[in-house]
Amino acid sequence: MAARYVVKKTSAGFRFNLVAGNGEIIATSESYTTKAGALKGIEAVRTNADAPVDDRTGS
């Protein structure tokens, strides 16, 4: 199975997870007050996911 976005309703609103094909959660979003906001968040991740790594660990 391919990776997918899973939108969930929480006590604080809505949140989404990016879930790998093996079922492992890769990323979890911030909390959104509306489902529409969460869906816009998914679109933002899709648009901006090809970003460079900013390694601030100092190693």
mmCIF file of C-alpha atoms in Angstrom:
data_model
loop_
_atom_site.group_PDB
_atom_site.id
_atom_site.type_symbol
_atom_site.label_atom_id
_atom_site.label_comp_id
_atom_site.label_asym_id
_atom_site.label_seq_id
_atom_site.Cartn_x
_atom_site.Cartn_y
_atom_site.Cartn_z
ATOM 1 C CA MET A 1 0.000 0.000 0.000
ATOM 2 C CA ALA A 2 1.232 3.497 -0.782
ATOM 3 C CA ALA A 3 1.686 6.245 1.780
ATOM 4 C CA ARG A 4 -1.460 8.138 2.717
ATOM 5 C CA TYR A 5 -2.717 11.078 4.763
ATOM 6 C CA VAL A 6 -5.137 10.187 7.562
ATOM 7 C CA VAL A 7 -7.338 12.992 8.935
ATOM 8 C CA LYS A 8 -8.665 12.528 12.477
ATOM 9 C CA LYS A 9 -11.013 14.498 14.700
ATOM 10 C CA THR A 10 -9.557 15.202 18.133
ATOM 11 C CA SER A 11 -10.824 16.954 21.234
ATOM 12 C CA ALA A 12 -8.950 20.068 20.069
ATOM 13 C CA GLY A 13 -10.136 19.976 16.440
ATOM 14 C CA PHE A 14 -8.509 18.098 13.561
ATOM 15 C CA ARG A 15 -5.066 16.650 12.882
ATOM 16 C CA PHE A 16 -3.526 14.576 10.120
ATOM 17 C CA ASN A 17 -0.853 11.911 10.013
ATOM 18 C CA LEU A 18 1.280 10.948 7.048
ATOM 19 C CA VAL A 19 1.293 7.154 7.178
ATOM 20 C CA ALA A 20 3.793 4.962 5.288
ATOM 21 C CA GLY A 21 2.737 1.955 3.258
ATOM 22 C CA ASN A 22 3.713 -0.303 6.162
ATOM 23 C CA GLY A 23 1.354 1.568 8.522
ATOM 24 C CA GLU A 24 4.063 3.505 10.375
ATOM 25 C CA ILE A 25 3.333 7.181 11.114
ATOM 26 C CA ILE A 26 5.940 9.310 9.367
ATOM 27 C CA ALA A 27 4.678 12.748 10.421
ATOM 28 C CA THR A 28 1.939 14.299 12.551
ATOM 29 C CA SER A 29 0.491 17.737 11.922
ATOM 30 C CA GLU A 30 -0.323 20.554 14.245
ATOM 31 C CA SER A 31 -3.912 20.814 15.469
ATOM 32 C CA TYR A 32 -6.388 22.624 13.206
ATOM 33 C CA THR A 33 -9.720 24.065 14.325
ATOM 34 C CA THR A 34 -11.491 22.921 11.146
ATOM 35 C CA LYS A 35 -11.309 19.931 8.821
ATOM 36 C CA ALA A 36 -10.850 22.365 5.921
ATOM 37 C CA GLY A 37 -7.768 23.742 7.690
ATOM 38 C CA ALA A 38 -6.319 20.241 8.051
ATOM 39 C CA LEU A 39 -6.937 19.546 4.365
ATOM 40 C CA LYS A 40 -5.168 22.812 3.475
ATOM 41 C CA GLY A 41 -2.290 21.673 5.689
ATOM 42 C CA ILE A 42 -2.038 18.463 3.684
ATOM 43 C CA GLU A 43 -1.898 20.465 0.455
ATOM 44 C CA ALA A 44 0.863 22.640 1.942
ATOM 45 C CA VAL A 45 2.913 19.540 2.801
ATOM 46 C CA ARG A 46 2.402 18.137 -0.693
ATOM 47 C CA THR A 47 3.541 21.422 -2.241
ATOM 48 C CA ASN A 48 6.548 21.974 0.023
ATOM 49 C CA ALA A 49 7.721 18.430 0.843
ATOM 50 C CA ASP A 50 10.663 18.590 -1.554
ATOM 51 C CA ALA A 51 12.689 20.822 0.768
ATOM 52 C CA PRO A 52 16.332 20.802 1.855
ATOM 53 C CA VAL A 53 17.417 19.446 5.252
ATOM 54 C CA ASP A 54 18.322 22.161 7.780
ATOM 55 C CA ASP A 55 20.517 20.236 10.246
ATOM 56 C CA ARG A 56 20.935 22.268 13.416
ATOM 57 C CA THR A 57 22.240 19.454 15.600
ATOM 58 C CA GLY A 58 25.809 20.714 15.504
ATOM 59 C CA SER A 59 27.147 17.263 14.622
#
